[in-house]
GROMACS .gro file of N, CA and C in nm:
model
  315
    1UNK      N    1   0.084  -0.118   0.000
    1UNK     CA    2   0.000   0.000   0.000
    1UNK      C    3   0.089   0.125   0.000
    2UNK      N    4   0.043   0.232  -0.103
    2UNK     CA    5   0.144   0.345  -0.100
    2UNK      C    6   0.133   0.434   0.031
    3UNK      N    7   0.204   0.506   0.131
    3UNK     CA    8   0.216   0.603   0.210
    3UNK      C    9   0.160   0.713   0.195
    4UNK      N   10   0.080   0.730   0.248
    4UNK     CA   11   0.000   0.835   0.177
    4UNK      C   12   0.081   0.972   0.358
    5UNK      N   13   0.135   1.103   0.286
    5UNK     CA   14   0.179   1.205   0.356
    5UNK      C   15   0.084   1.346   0.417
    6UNK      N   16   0.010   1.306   0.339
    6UNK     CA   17  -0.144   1.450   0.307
    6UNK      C   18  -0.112   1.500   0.479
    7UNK      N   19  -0.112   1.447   0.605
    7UNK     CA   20  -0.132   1.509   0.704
    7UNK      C   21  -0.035   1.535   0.799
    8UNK      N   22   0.101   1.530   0.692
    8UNK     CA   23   0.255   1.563   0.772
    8UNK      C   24   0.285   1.674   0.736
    9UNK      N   25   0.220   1.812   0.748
    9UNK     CA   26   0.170   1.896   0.707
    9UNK      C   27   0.295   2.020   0.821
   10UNK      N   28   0.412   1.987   0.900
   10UNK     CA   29   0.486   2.065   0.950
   10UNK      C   30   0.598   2.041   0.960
   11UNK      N   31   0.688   2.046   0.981
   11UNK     CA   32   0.826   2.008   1.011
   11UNK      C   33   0.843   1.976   1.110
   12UNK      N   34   0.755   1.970   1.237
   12UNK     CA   35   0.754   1.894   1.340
   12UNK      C   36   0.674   1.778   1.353
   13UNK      N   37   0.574   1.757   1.242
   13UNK     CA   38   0.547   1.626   1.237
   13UNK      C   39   0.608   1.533   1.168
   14UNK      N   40   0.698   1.579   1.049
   14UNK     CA   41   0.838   1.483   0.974
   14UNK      C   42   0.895   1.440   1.073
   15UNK      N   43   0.957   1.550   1.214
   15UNK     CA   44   1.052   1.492   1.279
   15UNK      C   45   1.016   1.388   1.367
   16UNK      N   46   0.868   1.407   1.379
   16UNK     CA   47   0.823   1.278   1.492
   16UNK      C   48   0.795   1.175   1.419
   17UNK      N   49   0.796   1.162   1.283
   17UNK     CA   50   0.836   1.049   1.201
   17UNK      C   51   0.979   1.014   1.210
   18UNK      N   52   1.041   1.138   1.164
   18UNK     CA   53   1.158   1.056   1.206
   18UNK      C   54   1.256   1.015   1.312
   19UNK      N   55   1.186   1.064   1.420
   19UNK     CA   56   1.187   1.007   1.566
   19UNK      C   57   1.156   0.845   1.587
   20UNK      N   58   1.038   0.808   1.517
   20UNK     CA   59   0.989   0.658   1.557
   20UNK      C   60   1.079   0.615   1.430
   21UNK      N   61   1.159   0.635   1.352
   21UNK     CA   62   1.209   0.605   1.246
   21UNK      C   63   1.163   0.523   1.107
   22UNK      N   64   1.020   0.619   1.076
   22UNK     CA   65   0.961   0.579   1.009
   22UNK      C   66   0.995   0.692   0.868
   23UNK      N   67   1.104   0.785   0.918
   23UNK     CA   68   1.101   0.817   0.769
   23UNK      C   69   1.281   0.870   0.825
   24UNK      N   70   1.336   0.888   0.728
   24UNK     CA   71   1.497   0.947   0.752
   24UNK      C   72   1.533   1.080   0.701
   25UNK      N   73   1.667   1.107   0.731
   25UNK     CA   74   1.665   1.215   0.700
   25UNK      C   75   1.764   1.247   0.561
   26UNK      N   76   1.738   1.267   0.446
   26UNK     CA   77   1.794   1.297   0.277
   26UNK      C   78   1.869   1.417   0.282
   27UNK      N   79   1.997   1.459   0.238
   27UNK     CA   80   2.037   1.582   0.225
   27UNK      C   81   2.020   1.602   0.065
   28UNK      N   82   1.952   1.699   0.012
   28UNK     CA   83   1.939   1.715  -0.144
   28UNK      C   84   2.070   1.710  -0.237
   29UNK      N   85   2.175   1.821  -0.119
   29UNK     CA   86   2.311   1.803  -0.202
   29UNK      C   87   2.416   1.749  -0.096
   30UNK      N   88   2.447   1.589  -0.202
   30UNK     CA   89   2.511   1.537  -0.057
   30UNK      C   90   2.628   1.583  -0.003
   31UNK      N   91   2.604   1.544   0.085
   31UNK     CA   92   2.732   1.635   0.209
   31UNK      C   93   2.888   1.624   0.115
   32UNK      N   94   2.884   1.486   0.063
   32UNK     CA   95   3.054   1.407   0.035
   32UNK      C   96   3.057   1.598  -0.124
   33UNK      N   97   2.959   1.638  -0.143
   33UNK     CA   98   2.979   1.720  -0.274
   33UNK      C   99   2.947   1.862  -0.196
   34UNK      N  100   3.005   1.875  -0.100
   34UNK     CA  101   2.963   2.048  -0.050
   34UNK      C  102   2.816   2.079   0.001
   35UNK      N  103   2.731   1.953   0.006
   35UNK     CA  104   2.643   2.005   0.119
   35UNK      C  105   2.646   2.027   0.195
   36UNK      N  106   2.560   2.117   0.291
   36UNK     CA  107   2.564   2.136   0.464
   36UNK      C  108   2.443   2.058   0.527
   37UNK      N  109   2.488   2.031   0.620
   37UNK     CA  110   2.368   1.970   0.732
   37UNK      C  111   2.273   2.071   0.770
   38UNK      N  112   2.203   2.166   0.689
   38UNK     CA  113   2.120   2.284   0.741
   38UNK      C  114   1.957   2.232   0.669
   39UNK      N  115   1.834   2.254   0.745
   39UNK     CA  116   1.706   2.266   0.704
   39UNK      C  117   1.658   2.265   0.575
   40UNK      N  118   1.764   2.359   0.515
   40UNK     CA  119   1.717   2.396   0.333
   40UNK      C  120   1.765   2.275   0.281
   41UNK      N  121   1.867   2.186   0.327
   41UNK     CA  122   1.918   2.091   0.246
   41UNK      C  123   1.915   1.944   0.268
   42UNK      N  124   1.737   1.970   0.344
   42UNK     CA  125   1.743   1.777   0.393
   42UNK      C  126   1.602   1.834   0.422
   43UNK      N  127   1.533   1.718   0.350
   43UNK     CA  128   1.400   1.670   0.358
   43UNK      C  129   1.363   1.511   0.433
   44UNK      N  130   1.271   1.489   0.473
   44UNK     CA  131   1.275   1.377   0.563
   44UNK      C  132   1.169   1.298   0.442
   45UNK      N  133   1.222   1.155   0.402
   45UNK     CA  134   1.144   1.076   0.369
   45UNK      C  135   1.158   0.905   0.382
   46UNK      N  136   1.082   0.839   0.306
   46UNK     CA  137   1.109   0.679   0.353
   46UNK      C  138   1.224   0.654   0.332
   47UNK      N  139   1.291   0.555   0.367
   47UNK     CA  140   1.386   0.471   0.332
   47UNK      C  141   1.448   0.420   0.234
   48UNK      N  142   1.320   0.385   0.130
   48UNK     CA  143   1.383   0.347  -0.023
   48UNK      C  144   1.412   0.473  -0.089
   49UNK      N  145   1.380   0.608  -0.109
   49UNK     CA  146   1.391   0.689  -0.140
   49UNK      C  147   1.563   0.740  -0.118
   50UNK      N  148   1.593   0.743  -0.025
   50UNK     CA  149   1.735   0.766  -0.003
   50UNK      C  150   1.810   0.661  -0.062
   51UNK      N  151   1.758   0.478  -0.077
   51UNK     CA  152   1.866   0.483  -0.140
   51UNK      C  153   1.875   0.437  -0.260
   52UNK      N  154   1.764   0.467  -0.330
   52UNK     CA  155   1.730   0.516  -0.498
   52UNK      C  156   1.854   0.628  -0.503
   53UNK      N  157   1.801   0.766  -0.420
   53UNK     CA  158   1.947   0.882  -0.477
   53UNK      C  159   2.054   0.835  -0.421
   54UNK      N  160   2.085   0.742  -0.334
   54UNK     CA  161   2.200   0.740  -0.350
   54UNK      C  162   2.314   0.649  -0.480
   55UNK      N  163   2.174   0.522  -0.522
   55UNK     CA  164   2.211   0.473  -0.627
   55UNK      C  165   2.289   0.547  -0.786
   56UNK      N  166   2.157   0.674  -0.766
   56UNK     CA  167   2.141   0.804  -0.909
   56UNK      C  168   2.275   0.843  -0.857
   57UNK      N  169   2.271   0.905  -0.740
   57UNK     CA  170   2.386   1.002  -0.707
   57UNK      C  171   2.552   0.925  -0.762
   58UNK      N  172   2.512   0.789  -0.736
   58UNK     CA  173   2.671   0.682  -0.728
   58UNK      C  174   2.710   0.696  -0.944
   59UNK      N  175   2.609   0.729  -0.965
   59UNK     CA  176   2.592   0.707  -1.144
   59UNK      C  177   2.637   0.842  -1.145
   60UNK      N  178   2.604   0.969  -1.140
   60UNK     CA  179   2.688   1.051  -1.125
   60UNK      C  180   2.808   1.067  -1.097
   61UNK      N  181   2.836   1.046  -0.978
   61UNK     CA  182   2.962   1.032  -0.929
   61UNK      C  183   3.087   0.978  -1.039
   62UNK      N  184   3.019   0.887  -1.127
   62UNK     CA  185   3.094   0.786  -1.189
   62UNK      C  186   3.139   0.886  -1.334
   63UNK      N  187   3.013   0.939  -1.367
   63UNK     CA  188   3.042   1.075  -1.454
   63UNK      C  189   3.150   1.158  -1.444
   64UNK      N  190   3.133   1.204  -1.345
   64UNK     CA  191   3.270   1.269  -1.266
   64UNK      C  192   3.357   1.264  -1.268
   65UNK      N  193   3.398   1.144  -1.202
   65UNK     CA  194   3.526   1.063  -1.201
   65UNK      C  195   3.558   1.084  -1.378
   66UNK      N  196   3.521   1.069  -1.457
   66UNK     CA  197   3.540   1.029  -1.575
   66UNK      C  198   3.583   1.182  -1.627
   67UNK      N  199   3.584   1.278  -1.569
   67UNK     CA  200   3.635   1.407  -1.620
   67UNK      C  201   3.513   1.490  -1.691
   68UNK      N  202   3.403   1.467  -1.646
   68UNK     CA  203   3.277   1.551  -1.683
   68UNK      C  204   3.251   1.647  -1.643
   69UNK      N  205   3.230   1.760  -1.678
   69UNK     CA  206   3.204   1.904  -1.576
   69UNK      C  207   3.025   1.875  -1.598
   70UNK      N  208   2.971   1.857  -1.486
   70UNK     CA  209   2.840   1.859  -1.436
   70UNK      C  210   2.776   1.975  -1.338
   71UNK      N  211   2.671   2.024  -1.340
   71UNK     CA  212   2.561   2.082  -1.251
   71UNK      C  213   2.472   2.016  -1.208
   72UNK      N  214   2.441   1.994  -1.117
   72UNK     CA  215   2.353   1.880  -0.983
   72UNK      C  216   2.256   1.978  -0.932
   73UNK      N  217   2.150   1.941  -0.916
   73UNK     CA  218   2.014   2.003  -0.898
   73UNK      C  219   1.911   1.881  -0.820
   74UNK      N  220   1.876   1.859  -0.691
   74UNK     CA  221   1.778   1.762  -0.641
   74UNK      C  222   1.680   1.865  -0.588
   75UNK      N  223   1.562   1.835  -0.669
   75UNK     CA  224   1.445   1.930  -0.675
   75UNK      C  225   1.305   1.826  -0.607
   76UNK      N  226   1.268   1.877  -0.456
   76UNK     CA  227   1.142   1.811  -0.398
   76UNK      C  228   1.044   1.902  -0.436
   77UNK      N  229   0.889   1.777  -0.499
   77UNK     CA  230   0.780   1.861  -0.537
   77UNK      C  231   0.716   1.807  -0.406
   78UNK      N  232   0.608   1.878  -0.393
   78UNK     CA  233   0.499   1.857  -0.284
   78UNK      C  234   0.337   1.841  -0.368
   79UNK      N  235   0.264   1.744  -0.271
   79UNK     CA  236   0.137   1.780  -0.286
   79UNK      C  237   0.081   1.772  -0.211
   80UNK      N  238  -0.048   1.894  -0.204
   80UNK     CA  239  -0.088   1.975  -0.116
   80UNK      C  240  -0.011   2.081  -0.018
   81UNK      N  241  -0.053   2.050   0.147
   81UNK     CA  242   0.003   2.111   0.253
   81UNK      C  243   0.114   2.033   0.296
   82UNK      N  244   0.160   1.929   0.208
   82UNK     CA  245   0.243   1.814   0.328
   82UNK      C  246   0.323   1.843   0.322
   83UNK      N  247   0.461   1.781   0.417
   83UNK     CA  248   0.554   1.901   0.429
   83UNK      C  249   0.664   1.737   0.349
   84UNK      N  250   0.632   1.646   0.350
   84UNK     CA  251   0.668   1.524   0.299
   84UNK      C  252   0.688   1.491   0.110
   85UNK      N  253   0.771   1.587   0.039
   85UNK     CA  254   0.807   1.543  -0.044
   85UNK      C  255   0.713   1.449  -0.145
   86UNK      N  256   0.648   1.447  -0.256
   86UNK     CA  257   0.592   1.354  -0.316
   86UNK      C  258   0.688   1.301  -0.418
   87UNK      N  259   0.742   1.373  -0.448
   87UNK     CA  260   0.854   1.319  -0.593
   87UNK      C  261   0.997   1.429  -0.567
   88UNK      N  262   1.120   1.329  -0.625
   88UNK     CA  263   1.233   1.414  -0.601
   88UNK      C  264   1.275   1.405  -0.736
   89UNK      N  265   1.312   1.493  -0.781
   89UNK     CA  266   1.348   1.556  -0.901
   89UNK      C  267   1.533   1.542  -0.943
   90UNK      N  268   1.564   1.482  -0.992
   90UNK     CA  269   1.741   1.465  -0.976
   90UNK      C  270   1.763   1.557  -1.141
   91UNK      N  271   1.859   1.685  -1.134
   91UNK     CA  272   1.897   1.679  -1.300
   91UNK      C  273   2.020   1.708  -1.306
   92UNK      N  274   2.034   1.650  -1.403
   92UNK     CA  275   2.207   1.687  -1.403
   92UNK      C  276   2.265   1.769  -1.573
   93UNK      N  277   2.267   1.878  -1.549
   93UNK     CA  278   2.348   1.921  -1.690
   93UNK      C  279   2.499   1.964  -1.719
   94UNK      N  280   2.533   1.961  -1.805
   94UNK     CA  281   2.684   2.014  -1.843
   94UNK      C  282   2.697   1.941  -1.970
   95UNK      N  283   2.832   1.882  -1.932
   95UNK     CA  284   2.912   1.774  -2.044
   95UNK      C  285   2.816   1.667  -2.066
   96UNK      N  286   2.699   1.635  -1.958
   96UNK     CA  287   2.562   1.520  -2.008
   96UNK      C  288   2.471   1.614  -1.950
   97UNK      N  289   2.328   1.559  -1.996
   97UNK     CA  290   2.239   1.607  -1.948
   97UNK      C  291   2.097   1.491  -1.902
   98UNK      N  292   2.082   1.448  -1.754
   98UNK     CA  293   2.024   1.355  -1.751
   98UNK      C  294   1.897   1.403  -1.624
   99UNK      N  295   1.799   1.321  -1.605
   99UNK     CA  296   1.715   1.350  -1.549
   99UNK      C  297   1.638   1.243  -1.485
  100UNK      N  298   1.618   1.237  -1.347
  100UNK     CA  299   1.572   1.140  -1.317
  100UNK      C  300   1.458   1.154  -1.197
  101UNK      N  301   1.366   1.073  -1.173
  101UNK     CA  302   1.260   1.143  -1.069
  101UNK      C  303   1.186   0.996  -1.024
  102UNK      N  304   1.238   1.044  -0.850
  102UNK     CA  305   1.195   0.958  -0.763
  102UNK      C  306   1.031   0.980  -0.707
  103UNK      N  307   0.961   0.841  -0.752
  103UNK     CA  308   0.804   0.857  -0.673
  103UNK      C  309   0.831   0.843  -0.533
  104UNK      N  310   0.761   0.918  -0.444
  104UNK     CA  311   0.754   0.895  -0.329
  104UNK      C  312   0.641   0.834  -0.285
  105UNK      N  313   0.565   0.934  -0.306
  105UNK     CA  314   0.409   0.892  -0.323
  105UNK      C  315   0.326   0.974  -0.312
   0.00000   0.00000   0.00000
């Protein structure tokens, strides 16, 4: 059955999800690439979700390595009031240009 978020509607009800550890915590731009551990840059969602991007993110990475000049963009949409992410948006342009988007639900 999909997770339905419609009534996680604050940032203090994500965290009491992710208190009982029913959802974790995602940094959009990961830390290992110049993210910070700050509010703007971590959304709280399930489990498979993190490690879908981290799968995308590891395919990137590999780009990289390979001498690619890239721009990284992880874009959360919402629906409704919820404060829970419905889809995450991955794009990557430069030397490739790829695009990828995680259902949440």
């Amino acid at each position: 059955m999909q997770p339905d978020y419609s009534q996680i509607d604050s940032q203090e009800k994500a965290q009491a999800l992710y208190a009982k550890k029913e959802l974790v915590k995602l940094h959009l731009m990961p830390l290992d690439w110049g993210g910070q551990d700050v509010a703007m840059n971590i959304i709280y969602v399930p489990e498979f979700v993190l490690e879908e991007k981290s799968r995308i993110d590891g395919m990137i990475e590999e780009l990289l390595a390979a001498g690619n000049n890239l721009g990284y963009s992880a874009s959360p949409e919402y629906k409704g009031n919820s404060f829970i992410a419905s889809k995450l948006v991955i794009k990557v342009s430069g030397d490739r240009d790829l695009e990828g988007t995680i259902e949440i639900w």
